[in-house]
Every structure is written in C-alpha cells, then in structure tokens.
CSV table of C-alpha atoms in Angstrom, one decimal:
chain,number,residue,atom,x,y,z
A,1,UNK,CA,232.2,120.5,51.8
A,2,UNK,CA,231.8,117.2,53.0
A,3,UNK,CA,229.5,116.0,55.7
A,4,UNK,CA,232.0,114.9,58.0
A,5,UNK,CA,233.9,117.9,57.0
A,6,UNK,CA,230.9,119.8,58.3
A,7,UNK,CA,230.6,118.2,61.1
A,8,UNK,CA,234.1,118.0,61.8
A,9,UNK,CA,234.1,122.1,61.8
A,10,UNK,CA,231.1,122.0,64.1
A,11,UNK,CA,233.0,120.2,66.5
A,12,UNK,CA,236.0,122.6,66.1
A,13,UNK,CA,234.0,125.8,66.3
A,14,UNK,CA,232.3,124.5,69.9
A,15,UNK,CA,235.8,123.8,71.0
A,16,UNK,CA,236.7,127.6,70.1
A,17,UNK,CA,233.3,128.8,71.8
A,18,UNK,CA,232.5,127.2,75.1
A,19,UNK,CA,229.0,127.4,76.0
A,20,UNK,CA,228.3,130.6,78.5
A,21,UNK,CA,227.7,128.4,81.4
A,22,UNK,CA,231.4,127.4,81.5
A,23,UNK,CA,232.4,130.9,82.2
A,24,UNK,CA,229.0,131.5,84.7
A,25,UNK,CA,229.4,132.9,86.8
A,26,UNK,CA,232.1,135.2,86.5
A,27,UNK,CA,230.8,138.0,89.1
A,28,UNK,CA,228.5,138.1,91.4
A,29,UNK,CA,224.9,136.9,91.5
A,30,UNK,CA,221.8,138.9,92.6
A,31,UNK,CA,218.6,137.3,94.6
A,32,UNK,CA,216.1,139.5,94.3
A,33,UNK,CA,213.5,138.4,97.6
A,34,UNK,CA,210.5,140.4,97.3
A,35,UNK,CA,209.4,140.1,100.8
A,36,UNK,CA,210.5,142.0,103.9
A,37,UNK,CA,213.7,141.2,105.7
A,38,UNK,CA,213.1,138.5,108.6
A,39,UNK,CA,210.3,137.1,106.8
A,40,UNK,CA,209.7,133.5,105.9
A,41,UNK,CA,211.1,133.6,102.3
A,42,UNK,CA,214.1,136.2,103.5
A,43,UNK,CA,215.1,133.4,106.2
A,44,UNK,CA,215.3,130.9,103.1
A,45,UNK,CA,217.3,132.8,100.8
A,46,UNK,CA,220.1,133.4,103.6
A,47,UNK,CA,220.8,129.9,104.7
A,48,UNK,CA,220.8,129.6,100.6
A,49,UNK,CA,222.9,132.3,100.1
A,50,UNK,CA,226.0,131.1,102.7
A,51,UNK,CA,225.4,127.1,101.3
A,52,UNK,CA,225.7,128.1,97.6
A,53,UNK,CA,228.5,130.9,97.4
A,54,UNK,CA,231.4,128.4,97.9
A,55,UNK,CA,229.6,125.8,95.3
A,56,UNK,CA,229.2,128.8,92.5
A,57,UNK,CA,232.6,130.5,93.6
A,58,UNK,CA,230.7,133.8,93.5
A,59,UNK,CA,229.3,136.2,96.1
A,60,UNK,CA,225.6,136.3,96.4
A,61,UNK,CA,223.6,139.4,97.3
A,62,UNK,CA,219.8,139.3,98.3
A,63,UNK,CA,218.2,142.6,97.8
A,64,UNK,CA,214.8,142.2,99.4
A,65,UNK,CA,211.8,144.6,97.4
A,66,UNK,CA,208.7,143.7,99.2
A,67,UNK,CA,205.3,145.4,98.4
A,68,UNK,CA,202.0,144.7,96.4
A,69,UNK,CA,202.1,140.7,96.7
A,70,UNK,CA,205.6,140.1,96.0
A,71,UNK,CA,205.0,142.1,92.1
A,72,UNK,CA,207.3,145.0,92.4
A,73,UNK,CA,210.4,143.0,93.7
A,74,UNK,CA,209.4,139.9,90.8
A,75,UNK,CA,208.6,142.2,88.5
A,76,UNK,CA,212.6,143.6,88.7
A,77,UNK,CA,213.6,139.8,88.2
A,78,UNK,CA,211.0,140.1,85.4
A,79,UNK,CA,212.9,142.9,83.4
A,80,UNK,CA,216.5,142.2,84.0
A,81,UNK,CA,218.8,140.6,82.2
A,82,UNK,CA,218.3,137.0,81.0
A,83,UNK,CA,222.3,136.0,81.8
A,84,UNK,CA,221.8,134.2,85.4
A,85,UNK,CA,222.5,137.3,87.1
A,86,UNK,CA,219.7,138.3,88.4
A,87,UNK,CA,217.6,136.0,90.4
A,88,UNK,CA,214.5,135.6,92.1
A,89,UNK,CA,213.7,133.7,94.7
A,90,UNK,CA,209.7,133.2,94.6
A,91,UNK,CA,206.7,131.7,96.6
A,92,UNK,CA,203.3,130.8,96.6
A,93,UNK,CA,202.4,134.5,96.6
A,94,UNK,CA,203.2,134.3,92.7
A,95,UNK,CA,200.7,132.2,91.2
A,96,UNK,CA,198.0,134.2,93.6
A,97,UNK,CA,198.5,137.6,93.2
A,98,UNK,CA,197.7,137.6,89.3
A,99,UNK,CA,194.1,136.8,90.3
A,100,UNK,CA,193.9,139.6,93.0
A,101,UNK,CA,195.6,142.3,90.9
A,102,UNK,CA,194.0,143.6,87.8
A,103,UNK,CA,197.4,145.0,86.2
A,104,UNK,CA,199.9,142.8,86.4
A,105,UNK,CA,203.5,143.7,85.0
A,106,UNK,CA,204.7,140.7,84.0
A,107,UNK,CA,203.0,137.3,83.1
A,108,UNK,CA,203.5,135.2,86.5
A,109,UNK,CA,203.9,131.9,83.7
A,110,UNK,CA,205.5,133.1,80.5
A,111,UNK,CA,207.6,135.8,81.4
A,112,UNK,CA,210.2,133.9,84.1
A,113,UNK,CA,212.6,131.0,83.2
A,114,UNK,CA,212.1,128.3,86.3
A,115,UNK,CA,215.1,127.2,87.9
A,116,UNK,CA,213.6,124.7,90.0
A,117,UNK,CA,211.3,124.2,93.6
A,118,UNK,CA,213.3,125.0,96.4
A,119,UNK,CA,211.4,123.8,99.8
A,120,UNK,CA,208.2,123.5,100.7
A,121,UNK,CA,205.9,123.4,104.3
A,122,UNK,CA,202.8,124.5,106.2
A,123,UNK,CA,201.7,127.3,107.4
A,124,UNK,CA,200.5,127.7,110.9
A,125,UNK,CA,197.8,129.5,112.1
A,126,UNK,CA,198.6,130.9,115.8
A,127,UNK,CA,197.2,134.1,118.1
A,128,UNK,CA,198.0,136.1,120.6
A,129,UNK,CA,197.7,134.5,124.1
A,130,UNK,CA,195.7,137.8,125.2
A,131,UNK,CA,193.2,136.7,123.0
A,132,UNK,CA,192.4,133.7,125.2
A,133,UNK,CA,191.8,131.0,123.0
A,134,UNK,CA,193.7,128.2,122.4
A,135,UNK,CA,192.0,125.8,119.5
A,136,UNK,CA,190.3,126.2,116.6
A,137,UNK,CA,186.9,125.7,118.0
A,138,UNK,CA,187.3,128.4,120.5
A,139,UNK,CA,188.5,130.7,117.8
A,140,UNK,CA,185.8,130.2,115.3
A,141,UNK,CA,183.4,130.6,118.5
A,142,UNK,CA,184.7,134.0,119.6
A,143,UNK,CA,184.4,134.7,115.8
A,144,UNK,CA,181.3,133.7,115.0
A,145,UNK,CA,180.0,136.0,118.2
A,146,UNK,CA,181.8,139.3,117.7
A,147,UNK,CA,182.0,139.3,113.5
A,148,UNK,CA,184.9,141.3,112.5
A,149,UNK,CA,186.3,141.9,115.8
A,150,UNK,CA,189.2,139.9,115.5
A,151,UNK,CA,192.4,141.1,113.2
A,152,UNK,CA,194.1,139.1,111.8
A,153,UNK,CA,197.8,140.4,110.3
A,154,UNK,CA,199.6,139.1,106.4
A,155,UNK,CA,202.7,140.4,104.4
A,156,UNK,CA,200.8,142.2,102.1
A,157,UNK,CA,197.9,142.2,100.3
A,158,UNK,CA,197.9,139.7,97.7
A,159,UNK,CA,200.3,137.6,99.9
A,160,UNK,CA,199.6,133.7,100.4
A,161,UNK,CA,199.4,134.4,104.5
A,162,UNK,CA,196.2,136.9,102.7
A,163,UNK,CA,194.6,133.8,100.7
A,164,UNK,CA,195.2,131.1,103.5
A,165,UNK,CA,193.7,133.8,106.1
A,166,UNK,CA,190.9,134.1,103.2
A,167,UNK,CA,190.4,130.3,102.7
A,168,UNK,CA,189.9,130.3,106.4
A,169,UNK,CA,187.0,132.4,107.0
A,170,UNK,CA,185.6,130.9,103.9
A,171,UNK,CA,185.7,127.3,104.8
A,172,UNK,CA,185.1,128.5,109.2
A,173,UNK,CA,182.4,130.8,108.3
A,174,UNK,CA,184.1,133.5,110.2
A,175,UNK,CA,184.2,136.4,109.3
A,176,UNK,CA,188.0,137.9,110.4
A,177,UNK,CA,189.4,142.0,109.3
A,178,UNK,CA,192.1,141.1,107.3
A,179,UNK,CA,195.5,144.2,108.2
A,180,UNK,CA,197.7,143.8,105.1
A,181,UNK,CA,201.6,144.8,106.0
A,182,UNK,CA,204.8,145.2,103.8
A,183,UNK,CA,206.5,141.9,104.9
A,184,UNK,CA,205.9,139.1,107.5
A,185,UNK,CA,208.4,140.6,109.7
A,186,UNK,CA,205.8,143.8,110.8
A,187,UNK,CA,202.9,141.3,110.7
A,188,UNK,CA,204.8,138.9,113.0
A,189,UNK,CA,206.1,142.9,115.0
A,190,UNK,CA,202.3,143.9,115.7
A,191,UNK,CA,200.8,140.3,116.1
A,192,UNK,CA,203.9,139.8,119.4
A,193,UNK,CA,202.3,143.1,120.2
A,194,UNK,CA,198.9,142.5,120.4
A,195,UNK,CA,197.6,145.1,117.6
A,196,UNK,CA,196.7,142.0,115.7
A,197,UNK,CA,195.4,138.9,117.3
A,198,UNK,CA,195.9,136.7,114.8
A,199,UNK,CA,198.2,135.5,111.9
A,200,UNK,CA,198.9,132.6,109.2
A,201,UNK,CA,202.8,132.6,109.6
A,202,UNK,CA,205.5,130.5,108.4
A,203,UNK,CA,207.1,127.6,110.9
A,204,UNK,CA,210.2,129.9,111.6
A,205,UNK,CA,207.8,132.8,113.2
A,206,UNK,CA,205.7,130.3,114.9
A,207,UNK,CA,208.8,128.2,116.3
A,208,UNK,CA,210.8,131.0,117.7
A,209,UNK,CA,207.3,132.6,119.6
A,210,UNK,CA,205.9,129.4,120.8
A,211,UNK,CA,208.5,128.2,123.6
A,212,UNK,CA,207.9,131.6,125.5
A,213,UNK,CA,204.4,131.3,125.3
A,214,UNK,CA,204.5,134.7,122.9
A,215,UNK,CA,202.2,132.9,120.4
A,216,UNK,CA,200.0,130.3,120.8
A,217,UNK,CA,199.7,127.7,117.7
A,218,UNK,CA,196.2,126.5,116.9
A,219,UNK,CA,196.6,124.2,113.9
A,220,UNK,CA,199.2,123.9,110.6
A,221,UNK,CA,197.8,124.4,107.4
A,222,UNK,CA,198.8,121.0,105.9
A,223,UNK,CA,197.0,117.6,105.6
A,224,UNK,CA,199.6,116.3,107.8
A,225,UNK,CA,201.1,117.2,111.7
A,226,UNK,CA,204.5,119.3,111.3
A,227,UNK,CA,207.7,117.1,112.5
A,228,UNK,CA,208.5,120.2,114.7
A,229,UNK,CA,205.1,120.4,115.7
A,230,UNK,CA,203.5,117.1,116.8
A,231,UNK,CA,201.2,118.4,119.6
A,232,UNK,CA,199.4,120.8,117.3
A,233,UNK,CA,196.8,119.5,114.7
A,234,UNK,CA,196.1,119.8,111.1
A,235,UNK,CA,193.3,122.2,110.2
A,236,UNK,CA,190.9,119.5,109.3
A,237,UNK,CA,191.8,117.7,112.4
A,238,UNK,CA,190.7,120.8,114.3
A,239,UNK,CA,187.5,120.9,112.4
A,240,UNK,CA,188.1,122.7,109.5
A,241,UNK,CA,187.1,119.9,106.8
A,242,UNK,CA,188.5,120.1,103.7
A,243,UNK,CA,191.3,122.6,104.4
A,244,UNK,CA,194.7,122.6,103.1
A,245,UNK,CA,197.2,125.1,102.1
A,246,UNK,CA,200.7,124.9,102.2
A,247,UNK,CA,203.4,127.1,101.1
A,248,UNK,CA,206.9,126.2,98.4
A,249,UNK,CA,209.5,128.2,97.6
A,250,UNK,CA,211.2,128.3,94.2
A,251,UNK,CA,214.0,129.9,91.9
A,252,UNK,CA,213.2,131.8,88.3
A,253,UNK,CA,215.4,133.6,86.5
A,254,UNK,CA,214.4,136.4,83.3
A,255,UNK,CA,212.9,135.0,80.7
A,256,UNK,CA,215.4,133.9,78.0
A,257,UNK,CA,218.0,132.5,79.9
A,258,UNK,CA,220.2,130.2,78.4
A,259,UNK,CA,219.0,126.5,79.1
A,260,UNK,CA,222.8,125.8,80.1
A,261,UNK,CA,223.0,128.3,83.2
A,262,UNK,CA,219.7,126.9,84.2
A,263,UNK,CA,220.7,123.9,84.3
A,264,UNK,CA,224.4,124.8,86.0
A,265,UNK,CA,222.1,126.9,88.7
A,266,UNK,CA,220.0,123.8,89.1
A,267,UNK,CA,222.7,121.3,89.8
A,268,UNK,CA,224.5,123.7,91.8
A,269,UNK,CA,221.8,124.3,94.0
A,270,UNK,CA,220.4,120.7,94.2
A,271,UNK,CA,223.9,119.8,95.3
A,272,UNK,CA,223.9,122.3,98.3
A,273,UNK,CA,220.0,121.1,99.3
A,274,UNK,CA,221.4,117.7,99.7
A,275,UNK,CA,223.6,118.3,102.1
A,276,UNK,CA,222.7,117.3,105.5
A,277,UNK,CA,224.0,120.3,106.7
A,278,UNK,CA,221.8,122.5,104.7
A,279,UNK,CA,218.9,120.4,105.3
A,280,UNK,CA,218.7,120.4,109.0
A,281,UNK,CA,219.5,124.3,108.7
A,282,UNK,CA,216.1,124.4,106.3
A,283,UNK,CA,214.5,121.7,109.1
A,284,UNK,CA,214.9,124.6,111.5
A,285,UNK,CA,213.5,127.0,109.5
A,286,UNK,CA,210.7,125.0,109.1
A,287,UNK,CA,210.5,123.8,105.6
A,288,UNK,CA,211.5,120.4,103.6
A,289,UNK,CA,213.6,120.7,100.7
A,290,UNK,CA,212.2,119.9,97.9
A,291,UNK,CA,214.5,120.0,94.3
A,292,UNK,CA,213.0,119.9,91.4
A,293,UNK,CA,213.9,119.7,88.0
A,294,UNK,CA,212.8,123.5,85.9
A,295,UNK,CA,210.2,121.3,84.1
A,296,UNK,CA,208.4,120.0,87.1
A,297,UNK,CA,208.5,123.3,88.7
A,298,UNK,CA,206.9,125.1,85.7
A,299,UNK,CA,204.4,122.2,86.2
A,300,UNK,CA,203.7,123.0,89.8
A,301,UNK,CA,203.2,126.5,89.0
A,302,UNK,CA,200.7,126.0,86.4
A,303,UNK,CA,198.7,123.4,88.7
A,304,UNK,CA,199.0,126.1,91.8
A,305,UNK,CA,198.0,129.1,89.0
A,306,UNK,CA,195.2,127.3,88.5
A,307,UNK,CA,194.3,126.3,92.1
A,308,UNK,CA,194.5,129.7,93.7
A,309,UNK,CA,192.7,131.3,91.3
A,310,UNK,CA,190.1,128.9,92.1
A,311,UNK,CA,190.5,129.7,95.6
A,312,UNK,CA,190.9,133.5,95.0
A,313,UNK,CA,187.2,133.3,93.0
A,314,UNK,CA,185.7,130.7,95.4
A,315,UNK,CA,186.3,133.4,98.6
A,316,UNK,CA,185.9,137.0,96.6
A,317,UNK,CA,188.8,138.0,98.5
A,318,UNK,CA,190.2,141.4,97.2
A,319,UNK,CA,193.1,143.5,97.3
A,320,UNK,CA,192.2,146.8,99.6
C-alpha cells in the first residue's frame, strides 16, 4: 500500500471512529467535593454545577466526602474511572496534606489528570466578638498573655484553614489550640457559637457573619485588601511581616483520561467562568476566577507542593 493510500485509510478510519469526546458526555457527571456541605469549596462547586449543566447538556451531581484533609473524598476521584465521569473538584488542602500525612493513598501529583484552576482568593482571619478584640495586635497580645487559651477552629486536620492557622502562630509567635472539624461548615457552626474564638475562613463565611456583627474580621490572608473587604487589612499590614496565604480551587479528573475530554471539560468550563453572570455569582462568594489551561495548573500545583511543604516543615505542624 501506498503512502497516500495509508494515509488516505487513516483518514477514513477516524471518520468511522470519532474521538470519545464527541460523544462526552453521554450521562451524567459526578463532582466529587471532599469537604463538608456549606463550606467554601461546596459553595463553589454549586454555582459551577447550575452554570455548567446547560453548557455540557448533562446533569451534574456533587457528592461531598469530607474527612482526613480532603484524602478520602480525592482519593475516590483517585480510583475511579479515567472517562470524565468522575470528577473532583480540589483545593489548596491537596498539595498540603501529603506533607502532614504519612500514608497517603494516592500521589497528590502523578495520580490525577488536571483539568484546569478554577478561582482563586484570600482567606480571612476573623473571631468571635465575645472575644473582645478587634485587630491583629490585640489578638496576638491576648495571645501572647494567656498561651493556648485561645481556640481556634479548621475543616479538618490537614486542611489549608490548619496550615494558614499554623503559619500564623509561627510567623505571630502565638501560640493558638488548633480544634480540627469535618468541614468548614461545623468550624464556621461552633466559631458563630463561641466554642471556638477564632477561625481562617473563606470570604463567603466571613461575608455573610460580618454585617450582623456575628464575626468580626481582623485581616485577609493576601498581599492585597479584598474588593469586598476594603476596610480590613492585609496580614502584613496588620503587622504580620512576611505573611501570605491564599487559597485556589481547581478541577482533576483520574489519571488516564483521554487528553480530548480534558480538553472538552476545559473549554466547557472556561466558557461558563466567563460569563459575567457566573463571575459576579463567584465575586459573591468571594473568589476571582481564574482559568487555566491543565498545563499551568499542573504547574501551580507543583510550585504550591513544594511551598507548603516548606511551610508544613518550617511550623512542625502535625496531624492530631
């Protein structure tokens, strides 16, 4: 045969087989948020979950697995399928957790396909009122006298809200009793009820407590003020030199999923993120988006693997 007549068959035979991603996806699609519902990633995946059915022509279920810093909920992503049906929607939590954990099912890097960097924001560090503090200063003061008194609540051990609370009373010199909890939603519960004073919570928390004077916001985590939030300083405006932490959220799929369904989930979800609709819906969550193409999100990743566990060593902060 012929080189043309090769290629000529090629040509013919991709015709007769169209690739997967033509048919994807033919049922519905899985989200796998292993966080609590009500939390900060949960809030996320919902506004993405109404935007993107009508774009994919699919239903889109989030099943939310929270526990041991996001690993039993990504390690289910981890094991199923590699056909685009099963999805997880991941944070900062992920490139932490495999320096706090000394088993780890899965390889945070090599066993996920990324999809792409979804949003991205600050943190914000905020107390009860009861506590009676209302800047940093005072709270590293009241700190610094009674060591340990002060609680201050996370999603779980092994969370980012851990690390960020950990960074804190490295780089204050505070010493603060970290509560771990299964989810943001019961650390937001016992922080609105006083059996934690303090908490490093997502913008949505903080900006439906702070109005009604439930919370009180003492700095965001970033290097810059929050839009939402002009009145309340950086960290390192506050005092805290050097600090900075923020949190992204991102999409990975199994590993071994074909490059075209990545690519089809990409497009389709950077086409919903810029929408202005869905962007002031993210706005008022309290995250940016931020799209990214798989390969720079496998780059961010790496970087933040490598940050946190510089972070994770730098504090000694352990999993209880």
């Amino acid at each position: 045969m012929t080189k043309r007549a090769c290629l000529t068959a090629l040509a013919l035979l991709a015709l007769a087989f169209p690739s997967f991603a033509d048919t994807y996806p033919s049922r519905p699609i899985k989200i796998v948020v292993p966080f609590g519902p009500g939390g900060f990633t949960d809030v996320v995946a919902r506004i993405l979950q109404k935007e993107l059915q009508p774009v994919l022509g699919q239903p889109i279920v989030i099943e939310n697995r929270p526990g041991a810093g996001s690993t039993i909920g990504t390690d289910v992503v981890a094991k199923a399928a590699p056909d685009g049906y099963t999805l997880g929607m991941v944070s900062t939590t992920h490139v932490i957790s495999p320096h706090l954990y000394k088993k780890m099912p899965y390889d945070a890097l090599n066993d996920f396909t990324p999809v792409m960097r979804l949003v991205e924001g600050p943190y914000v560090m905020v107390v009860n009122p009861k506590l009676g503090v209302k800047t940093v200063q005072q709270f590293i003061a009241l700190a610094r006298k009674e060591p340990g008194r002060i609680f201050f609540g996370s999603s779980g051990n092994g969370s980012a809200q851990h690390l960020v609370g950990a960074l804190f009373m490295q780089e204050a010199g505070v010493k603060l009793t970290h509560v771990p909890y299964k989810g943001s939603n019961a650390a937001m519960q016992d922080l609105l009820g006083g059996q934690v004073q303090a908490g490093f919570v997502g913008m949505p928390n903080a900006l439906g407590n702070l109005p009604t004077g439930k919370l009180v916001a003492l700095a965001v985590t970033s290097t810059k003020r929050a839009p939402d939030l002009p009145d309340v300083p950086t960290m390192q405006q506050a005092g805290v030199k050097g600090y900075e932490a923020t949190i992204w959220l991102g999409m990975l799929a199994p590993k071994g999923t074909p490059a075209d369904v990545v690519e089809k989930l990409n497009s389709s979800i950077r086409k919903v993120l810029a929408d202005p609709k869905a962007q002031q819906l993210m706005r008022k969550a309290g995250v940016e988006v931020a799209p990214s193409t798989p390969e720079e999100f496998a780059a961010l990743m790496r970087s933040e693997y490598a940050r946190w566990g510089a972070v994770v060593e730098k504090t000694g902060a352990v999993v209880n």
